CSV table of C-alpha atoms and ligand atoms in Angstrom, one decimal:
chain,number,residue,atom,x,y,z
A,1,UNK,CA,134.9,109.7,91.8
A,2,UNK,CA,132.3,107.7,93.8
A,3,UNK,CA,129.1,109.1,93.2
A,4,UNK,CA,125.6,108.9,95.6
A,5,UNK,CA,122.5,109.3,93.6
A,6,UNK,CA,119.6,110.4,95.7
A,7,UNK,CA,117.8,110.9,92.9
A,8,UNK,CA,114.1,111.1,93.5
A,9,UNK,CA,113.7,108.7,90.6
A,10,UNK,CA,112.8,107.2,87.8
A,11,UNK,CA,114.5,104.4,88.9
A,12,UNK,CA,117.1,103.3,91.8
A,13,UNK,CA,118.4,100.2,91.1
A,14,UNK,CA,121.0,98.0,93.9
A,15,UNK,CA,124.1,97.6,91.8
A,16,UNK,CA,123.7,94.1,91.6
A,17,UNK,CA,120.3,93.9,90.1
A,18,UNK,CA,121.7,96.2,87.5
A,19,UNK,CA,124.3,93.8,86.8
A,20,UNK,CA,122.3,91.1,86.3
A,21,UNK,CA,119.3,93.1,84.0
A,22,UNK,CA,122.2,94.0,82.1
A,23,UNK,CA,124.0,90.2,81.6
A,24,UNK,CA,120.2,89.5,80.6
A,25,UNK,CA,120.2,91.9,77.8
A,26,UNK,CA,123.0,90.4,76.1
A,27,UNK,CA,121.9,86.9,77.2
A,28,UNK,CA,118.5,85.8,78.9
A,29,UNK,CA,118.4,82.5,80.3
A,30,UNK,CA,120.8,80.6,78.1
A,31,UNK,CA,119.0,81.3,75.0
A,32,UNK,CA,121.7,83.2,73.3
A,33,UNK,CA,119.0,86.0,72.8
A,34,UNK,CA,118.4,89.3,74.5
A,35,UNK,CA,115.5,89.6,77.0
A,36,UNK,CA,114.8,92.6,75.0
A,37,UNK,CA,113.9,90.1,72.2
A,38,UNK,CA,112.6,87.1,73.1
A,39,UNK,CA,108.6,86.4,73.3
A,40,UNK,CA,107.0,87.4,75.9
A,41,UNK,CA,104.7,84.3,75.2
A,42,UNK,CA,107.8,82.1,75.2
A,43,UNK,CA,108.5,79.8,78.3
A,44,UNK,CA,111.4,81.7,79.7
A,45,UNK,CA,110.0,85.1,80.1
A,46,UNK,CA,106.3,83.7,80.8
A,47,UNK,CA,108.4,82.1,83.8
A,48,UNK,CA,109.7,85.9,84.9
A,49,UNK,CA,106.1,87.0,84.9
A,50,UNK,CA,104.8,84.4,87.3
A,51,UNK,CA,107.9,84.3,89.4
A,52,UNK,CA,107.8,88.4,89.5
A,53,UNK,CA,104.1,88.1,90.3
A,54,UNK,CA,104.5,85.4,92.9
A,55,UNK,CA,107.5,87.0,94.3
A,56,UNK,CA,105.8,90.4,94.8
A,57,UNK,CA,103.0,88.7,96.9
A,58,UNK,CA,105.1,86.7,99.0
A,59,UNK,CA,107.0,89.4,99.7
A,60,UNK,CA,104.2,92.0,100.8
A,61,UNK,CA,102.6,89.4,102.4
A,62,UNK,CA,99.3,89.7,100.3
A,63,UNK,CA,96.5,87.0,101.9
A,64,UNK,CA,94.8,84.7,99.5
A,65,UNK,CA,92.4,86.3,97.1
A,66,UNK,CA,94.6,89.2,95.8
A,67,UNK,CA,96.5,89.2,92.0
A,68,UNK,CA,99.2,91.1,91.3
A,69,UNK,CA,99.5,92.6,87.9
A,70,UNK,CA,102.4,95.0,86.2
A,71,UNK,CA,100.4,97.2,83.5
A,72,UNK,CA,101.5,100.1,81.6
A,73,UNK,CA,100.7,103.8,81.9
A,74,UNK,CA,101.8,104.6,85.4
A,75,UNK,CA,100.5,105.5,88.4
A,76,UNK,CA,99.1,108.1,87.0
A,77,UNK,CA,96.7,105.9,85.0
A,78,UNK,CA,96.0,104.2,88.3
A,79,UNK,CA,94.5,107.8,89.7
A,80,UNK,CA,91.6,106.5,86.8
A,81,UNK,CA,91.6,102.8,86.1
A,82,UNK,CA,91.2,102.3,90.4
A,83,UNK,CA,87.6,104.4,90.9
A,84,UNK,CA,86.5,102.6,87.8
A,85,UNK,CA,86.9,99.6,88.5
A,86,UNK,CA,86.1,99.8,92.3
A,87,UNK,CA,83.3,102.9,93.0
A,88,UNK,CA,79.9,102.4,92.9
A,89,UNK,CA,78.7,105.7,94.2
A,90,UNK,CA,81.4,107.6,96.8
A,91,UNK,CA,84.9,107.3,97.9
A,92,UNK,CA,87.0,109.4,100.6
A,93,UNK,CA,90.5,111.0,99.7
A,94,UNK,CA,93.3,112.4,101.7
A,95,UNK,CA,94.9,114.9,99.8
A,96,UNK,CA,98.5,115.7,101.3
A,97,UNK,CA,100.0,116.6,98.0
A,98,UNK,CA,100.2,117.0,94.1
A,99,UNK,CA,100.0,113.0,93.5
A,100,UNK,CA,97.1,112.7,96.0
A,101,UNK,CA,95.3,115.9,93.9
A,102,UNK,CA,95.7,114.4,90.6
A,103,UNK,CA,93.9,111.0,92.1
A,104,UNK,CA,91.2,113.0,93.3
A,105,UNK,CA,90.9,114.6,90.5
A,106,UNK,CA,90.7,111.7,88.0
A,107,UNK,CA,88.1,109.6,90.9
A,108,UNK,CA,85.4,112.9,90.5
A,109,UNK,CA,85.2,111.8,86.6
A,110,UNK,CA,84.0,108.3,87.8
A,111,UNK,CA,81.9,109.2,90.7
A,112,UNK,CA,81.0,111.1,94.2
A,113,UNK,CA,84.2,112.1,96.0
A,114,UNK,CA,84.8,113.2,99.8
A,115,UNK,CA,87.7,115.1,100.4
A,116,UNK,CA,88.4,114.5,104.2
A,117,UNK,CA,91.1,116.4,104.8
A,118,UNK,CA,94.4,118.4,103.2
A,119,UNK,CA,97.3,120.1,104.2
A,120,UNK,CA,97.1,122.0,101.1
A,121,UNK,CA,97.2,125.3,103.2
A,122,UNK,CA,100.5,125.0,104.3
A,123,UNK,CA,102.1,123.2,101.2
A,124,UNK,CA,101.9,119.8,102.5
A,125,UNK,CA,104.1,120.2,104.9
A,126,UNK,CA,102.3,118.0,107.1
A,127,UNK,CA,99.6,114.9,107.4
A,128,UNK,CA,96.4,116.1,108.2
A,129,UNK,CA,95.1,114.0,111.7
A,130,UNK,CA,91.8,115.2,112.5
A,131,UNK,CA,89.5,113.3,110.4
A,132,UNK,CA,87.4,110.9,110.4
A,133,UNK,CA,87.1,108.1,107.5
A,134,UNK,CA,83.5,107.9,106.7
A,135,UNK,CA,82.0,104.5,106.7
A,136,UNK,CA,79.2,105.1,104.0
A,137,UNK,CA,82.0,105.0,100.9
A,138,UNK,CA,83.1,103.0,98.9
A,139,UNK,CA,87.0,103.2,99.5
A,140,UNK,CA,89.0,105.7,101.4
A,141,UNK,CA,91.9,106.2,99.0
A,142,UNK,CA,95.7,107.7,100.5
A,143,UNK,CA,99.2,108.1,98.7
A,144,UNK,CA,101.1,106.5,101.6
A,145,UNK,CA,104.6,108.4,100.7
A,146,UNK,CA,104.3,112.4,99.3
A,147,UNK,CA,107.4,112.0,97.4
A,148,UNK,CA,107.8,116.1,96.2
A,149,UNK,CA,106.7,116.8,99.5
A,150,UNK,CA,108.4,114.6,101.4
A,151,UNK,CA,105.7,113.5,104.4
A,152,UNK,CA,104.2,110.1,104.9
A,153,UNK,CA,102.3,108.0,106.5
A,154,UNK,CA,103.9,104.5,107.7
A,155,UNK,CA,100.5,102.8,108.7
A,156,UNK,CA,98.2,101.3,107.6
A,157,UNK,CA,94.7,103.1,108.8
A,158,UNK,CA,92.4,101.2,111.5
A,159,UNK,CA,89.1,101.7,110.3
A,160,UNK,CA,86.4,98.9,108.9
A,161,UNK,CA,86.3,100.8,105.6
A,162,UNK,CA,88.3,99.4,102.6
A,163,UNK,CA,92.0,101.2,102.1
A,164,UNK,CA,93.0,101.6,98.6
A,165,UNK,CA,96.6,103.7,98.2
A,166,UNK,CA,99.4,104.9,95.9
A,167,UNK,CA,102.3,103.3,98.1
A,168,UNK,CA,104.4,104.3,94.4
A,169,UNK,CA,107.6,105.8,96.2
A,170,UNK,CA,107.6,103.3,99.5
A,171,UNK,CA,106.4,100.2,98.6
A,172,UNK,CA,108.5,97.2,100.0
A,173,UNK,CA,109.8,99.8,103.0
A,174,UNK,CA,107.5,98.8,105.6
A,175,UNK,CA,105.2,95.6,105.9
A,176,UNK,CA,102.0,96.3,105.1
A,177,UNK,CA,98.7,94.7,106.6
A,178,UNK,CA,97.3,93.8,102.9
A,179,UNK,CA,93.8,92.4,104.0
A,180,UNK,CA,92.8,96.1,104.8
A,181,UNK,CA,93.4,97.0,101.6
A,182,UNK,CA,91.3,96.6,98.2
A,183,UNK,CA,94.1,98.0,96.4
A,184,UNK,CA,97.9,99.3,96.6
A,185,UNK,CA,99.3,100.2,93.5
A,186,UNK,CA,102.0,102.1,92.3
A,187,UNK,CA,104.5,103.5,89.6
A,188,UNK,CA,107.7,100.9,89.4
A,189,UNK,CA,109.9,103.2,89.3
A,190,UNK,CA,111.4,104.1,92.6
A,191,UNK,CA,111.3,101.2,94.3
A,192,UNK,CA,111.3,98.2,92.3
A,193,UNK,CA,112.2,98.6,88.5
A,194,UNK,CA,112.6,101.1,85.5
A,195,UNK,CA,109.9,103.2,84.4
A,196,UNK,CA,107.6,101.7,82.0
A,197,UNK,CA,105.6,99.0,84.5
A,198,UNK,CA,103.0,99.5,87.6
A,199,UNK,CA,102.3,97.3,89.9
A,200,UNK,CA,98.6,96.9,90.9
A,201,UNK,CA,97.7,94.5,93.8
A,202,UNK,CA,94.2,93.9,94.0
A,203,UNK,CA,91.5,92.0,96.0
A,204,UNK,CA,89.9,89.7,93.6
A,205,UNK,CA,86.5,90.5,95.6
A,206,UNK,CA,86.2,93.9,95.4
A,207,UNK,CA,85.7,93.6,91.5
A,208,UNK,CA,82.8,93.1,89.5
A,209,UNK,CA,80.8,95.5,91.8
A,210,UNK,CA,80.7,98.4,89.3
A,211,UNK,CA,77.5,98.6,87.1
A,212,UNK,CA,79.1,100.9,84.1
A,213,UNK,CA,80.9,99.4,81.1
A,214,UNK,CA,84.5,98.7,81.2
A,215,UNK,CA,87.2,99.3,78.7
A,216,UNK,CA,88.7,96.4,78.1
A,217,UNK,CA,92.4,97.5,78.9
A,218,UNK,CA,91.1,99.0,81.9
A,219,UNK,CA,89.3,96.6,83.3
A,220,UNK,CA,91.6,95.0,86.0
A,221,UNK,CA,89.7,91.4,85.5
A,222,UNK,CA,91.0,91.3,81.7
A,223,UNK,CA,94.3,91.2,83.0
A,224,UNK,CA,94.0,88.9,85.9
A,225,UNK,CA,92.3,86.3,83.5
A,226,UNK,CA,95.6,86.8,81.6
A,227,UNK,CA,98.1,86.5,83.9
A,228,UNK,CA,99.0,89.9,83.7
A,229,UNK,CA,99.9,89.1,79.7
A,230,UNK,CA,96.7,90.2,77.9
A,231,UNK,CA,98.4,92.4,76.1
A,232,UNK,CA,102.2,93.2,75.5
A,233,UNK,CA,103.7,93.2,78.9
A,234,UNK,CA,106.8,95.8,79.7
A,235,UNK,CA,108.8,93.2,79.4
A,236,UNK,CA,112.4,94.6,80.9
A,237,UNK,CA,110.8,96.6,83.5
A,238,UNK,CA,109.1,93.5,84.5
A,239,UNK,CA,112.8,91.7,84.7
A,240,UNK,CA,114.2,93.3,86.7
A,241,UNK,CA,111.6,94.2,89.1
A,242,UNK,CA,112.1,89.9,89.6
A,243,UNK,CA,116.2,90.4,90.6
A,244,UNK,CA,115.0,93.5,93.2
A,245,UNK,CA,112.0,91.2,94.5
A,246,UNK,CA,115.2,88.3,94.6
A,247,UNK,CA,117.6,91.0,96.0
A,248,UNK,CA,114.9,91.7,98.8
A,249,UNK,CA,114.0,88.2,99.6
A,250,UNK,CA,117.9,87.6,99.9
A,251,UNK,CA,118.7,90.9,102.1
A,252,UNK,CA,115.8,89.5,104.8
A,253,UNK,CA,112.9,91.1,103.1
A,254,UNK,CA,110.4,93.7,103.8
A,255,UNK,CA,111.4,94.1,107.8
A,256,UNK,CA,115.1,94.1,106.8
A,257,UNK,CA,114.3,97.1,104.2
A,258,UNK,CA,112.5,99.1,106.8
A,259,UNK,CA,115.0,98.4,109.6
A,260,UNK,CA,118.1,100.0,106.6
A,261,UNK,CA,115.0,103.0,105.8
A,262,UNK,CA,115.1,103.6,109.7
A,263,UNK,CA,118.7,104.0,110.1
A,264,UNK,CA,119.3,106.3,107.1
A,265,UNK,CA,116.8,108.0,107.4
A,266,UNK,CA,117.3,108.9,111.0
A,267,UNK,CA,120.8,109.6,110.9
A,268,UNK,CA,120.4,112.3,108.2
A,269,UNK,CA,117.6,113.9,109.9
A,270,UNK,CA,119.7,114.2,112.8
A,271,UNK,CA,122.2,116.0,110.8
A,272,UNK,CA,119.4,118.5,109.5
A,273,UNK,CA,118.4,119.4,113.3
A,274,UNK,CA,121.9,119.3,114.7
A,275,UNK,CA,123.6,121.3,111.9
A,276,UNK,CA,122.9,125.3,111.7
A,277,UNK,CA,122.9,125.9,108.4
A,278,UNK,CA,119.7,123.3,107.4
A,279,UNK,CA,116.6,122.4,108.6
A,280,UNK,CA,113.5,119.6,107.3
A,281,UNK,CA,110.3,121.3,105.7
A,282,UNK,CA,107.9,119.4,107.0
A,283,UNK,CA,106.5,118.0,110.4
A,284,UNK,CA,109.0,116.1,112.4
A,285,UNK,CA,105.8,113.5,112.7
A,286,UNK,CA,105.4,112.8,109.2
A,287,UNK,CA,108.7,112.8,107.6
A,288,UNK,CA,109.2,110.6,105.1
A,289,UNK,CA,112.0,107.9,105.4
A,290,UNK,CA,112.1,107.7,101.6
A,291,UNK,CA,112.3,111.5,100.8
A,292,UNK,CA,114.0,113.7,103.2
A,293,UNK,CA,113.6,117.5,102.2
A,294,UNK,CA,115.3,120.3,103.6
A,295,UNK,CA,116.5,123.9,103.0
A,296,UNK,CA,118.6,126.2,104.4
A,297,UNK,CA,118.3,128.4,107.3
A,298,UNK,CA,117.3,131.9,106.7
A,299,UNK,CA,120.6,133.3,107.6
A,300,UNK,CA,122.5,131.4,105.4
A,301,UNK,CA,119.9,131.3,102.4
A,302,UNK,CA,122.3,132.6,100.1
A,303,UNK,CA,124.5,129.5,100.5
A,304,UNK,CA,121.9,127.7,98.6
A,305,UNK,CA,123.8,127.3,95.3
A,306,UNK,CA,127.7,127.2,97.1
A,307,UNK,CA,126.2,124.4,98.7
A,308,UNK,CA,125.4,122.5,95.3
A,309,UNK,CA,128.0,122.8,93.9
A,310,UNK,CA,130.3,122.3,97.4
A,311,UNK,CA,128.2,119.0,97.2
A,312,UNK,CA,128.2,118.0,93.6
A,313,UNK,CA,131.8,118.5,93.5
A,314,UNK,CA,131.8,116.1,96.5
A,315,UNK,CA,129.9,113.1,94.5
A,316,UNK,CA,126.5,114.2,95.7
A,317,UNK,CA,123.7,113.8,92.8
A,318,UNK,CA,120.4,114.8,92.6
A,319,UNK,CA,119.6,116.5,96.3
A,320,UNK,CA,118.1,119.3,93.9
A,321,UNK,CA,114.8,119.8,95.7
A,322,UNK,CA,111.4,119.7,94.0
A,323,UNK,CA,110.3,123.4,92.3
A,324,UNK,CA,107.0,123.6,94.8
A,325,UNK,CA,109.5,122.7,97.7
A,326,UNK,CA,112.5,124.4,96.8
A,327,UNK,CA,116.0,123.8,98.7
A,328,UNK,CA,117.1,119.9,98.9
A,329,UNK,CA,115.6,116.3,98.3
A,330,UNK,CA,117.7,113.5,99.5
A,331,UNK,CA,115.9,110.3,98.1
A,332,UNK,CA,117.0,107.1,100.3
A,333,UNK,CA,115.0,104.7,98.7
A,334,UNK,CA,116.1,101.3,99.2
A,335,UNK,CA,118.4,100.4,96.8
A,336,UNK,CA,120.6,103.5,98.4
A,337,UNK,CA,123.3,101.9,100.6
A,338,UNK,CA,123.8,103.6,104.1
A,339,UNK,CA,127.3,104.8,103.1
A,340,UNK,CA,126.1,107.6,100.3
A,341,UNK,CA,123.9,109.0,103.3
A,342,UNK,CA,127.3,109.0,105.5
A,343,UNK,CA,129.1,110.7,102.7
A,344,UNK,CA,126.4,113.7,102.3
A,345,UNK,CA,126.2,113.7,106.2
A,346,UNK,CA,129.7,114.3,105.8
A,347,UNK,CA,129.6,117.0,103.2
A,348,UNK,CA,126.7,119.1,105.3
A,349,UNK,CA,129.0,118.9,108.3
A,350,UNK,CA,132.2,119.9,106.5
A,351,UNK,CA,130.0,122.5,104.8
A,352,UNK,CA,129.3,123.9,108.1
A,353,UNK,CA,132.6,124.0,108.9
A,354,UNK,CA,133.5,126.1,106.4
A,355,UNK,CA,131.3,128.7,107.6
B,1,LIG,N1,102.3,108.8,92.9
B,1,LIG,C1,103.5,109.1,93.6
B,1,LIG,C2,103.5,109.0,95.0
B,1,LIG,C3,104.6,109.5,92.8
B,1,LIG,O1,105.8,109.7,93.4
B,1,LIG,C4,104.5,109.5,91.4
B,1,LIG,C5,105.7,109.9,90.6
B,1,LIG,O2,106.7,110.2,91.1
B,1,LIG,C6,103.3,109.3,90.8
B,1,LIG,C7,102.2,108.9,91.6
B,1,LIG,C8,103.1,109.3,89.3
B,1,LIG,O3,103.6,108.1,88.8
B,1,LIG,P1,103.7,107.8,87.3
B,1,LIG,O4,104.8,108.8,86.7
B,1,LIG,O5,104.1,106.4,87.2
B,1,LIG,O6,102.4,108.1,86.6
């Protein structure tokens, strides 16, 4: 049976760019060696890294004056390694969910942080609106897609101060305007390759500002002097995020993926608000194109698990909802083609059917 994964992650990969990582293990550029073997200092995979690097920029559309590095240890690592290398005294966070807490939390280790706003009080259901980025900080910092929550923000924010964000679960969905930005990083994993790499795009300006001592690993200009090879790269992740950046540039690239995130994204919400038995969790403003969340009505709560399995049994896989959340998570990210979204569209509306 066919199956649609709408897992939220780690990891959805287009068919084709597994394929390809895969004839790579077994044989990486004509060497008769596996990619999972061969030095990372050799000429062959040193050509992945700058082509992956390269790729990622041209892509996104970065200006001059901005490296793009894959590092270990996750977004997650980012919530640290960013305010370390980039506040001086005070940086503004949004906090509209778990990921967006954790940042804040590691960034008041480093220095003076301004919460500006949170939707904390009603789960994250929402994006907060009425605030007002302050101009004395160092960075106003944002996680651009709330992946458990599934909210987001599809803009990049006009104000003079710099924009640093977690764009992790949405990166390559929308163009982005990168000169507002000091920073965009994010976890690989949902967007562009297997756990194990992040990708930090940084403006080569905004370092060297800091006054305390750096770690060497976590200095971000120890690995820009590198090439993004200072130490022992992931060296598969960073493969096959090259054949998705080449899958993107050969679908039409970033305005291509946002026009696909549109249309599934839309058509599935209007199933949610047509059919009775669902409806979305959060504000119909700031749903997510990547994440779509939804439970079930209270008159048919008690469905919840015939559902899953009516579903499962149906090809569906991973619409399991986060634990904070509860109910469904459909994840479309881009590798998803539009024909898995038709197929749980189908289900919901055969589902309702049935009752
Ligand atoms: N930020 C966002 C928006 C995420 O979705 C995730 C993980 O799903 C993280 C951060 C954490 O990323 P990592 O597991 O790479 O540390």
């Amino acid at each position: 049976m066919k199956k649609h994964n709408f897992s939220a992650g780690p990891c959805i990969l287009n068919d084709k760019v597994i394929k390809n990582s895969a004839e790579a293990c077994l044989d990486f550029a004509s060497t008769s060696l596996s990619v999972l073997e061969v030095s990372h200092r050799g000429k062959e995979f040193s050509a992945v890294m700058e082509e992956a690097r390269n790729l990622f920029k041209e892509l996104i559309d970065a200006p001059e004056g901005y490296e793009l590095l894959y590092l270990g240890g996750g977004a997650s690592l980012q919530f640290y390694q960013a305010p370390l290398n980039l506040l001086k005294k005070k940086a503004a966070y949004l906090n509209t969910g778990t990921w967006s807490t954790n940042a804040i939390k590691e960034a008041k280790l480093v220095g003076e942080v301004e919460v500006v706003a949170s939707s904390e009080d009603k789960n994250f259901t929402y994006i907060p609106k009425n605030f007002t980025i302050p101009e004395d900080v160092d960075y106003f910092h944002f996680t651009s897609n709330n992946t458990i929550y599934g909210t987001e923000i599809r803009k990049d924010f006009d104000t003079k101060t710099r924009l640093v964000a977690d764009m992790s679960s949405d990166i390559f969905s929308r163009p982005v305007d990168v000169s507002k930005y000091d920073l965009i990083y994010g976890g690989a994993q949902k967007n562009l390759a297997p756990a194990g790499a992040t990708f930090v795009l940084v403006r080569r300006d905004a370092l060297g500002h800091v006054d305390r001592p750096l770690p060497t690993m976590l200095n971000y200009e120890t690995h820009i002097k590198k090439d993004s090879m200072f130490n022992t790269p992931p060296v598969f992740p960073v493969y096959v995020a090259l054949q998705t950046l080449k899958w993107y540039k050969e679908m039409g690239g970033v305005k291509v993926m946002e026009k696909r995130a549109i249309e599934k994204a839309s058509i599935l919400y209007d199933e949610i608000d047509r059919n009775k038995i669902f409806r979305g969790t959060t504000a119909v403003e700031d749903r997510s194109l990547m994440n779509v969340c939804f439970v079930m009505n209270d008159e048919y709560k008690e469905l919840e698990p015939e559902f899953a399995a009516f579903a499962s049994e149906r090809g569906m896989v991973g619409i399991k909802g986060h634990r904070s959340v509860g109910g469904f998570r459909a994840s479309l990210y881009n590798a998803m083609p539009i024909e898995s979204v038709k197929a749980l569209i189908d289900c919901m509306t055969e589902f309702e059917r049935k009752h």
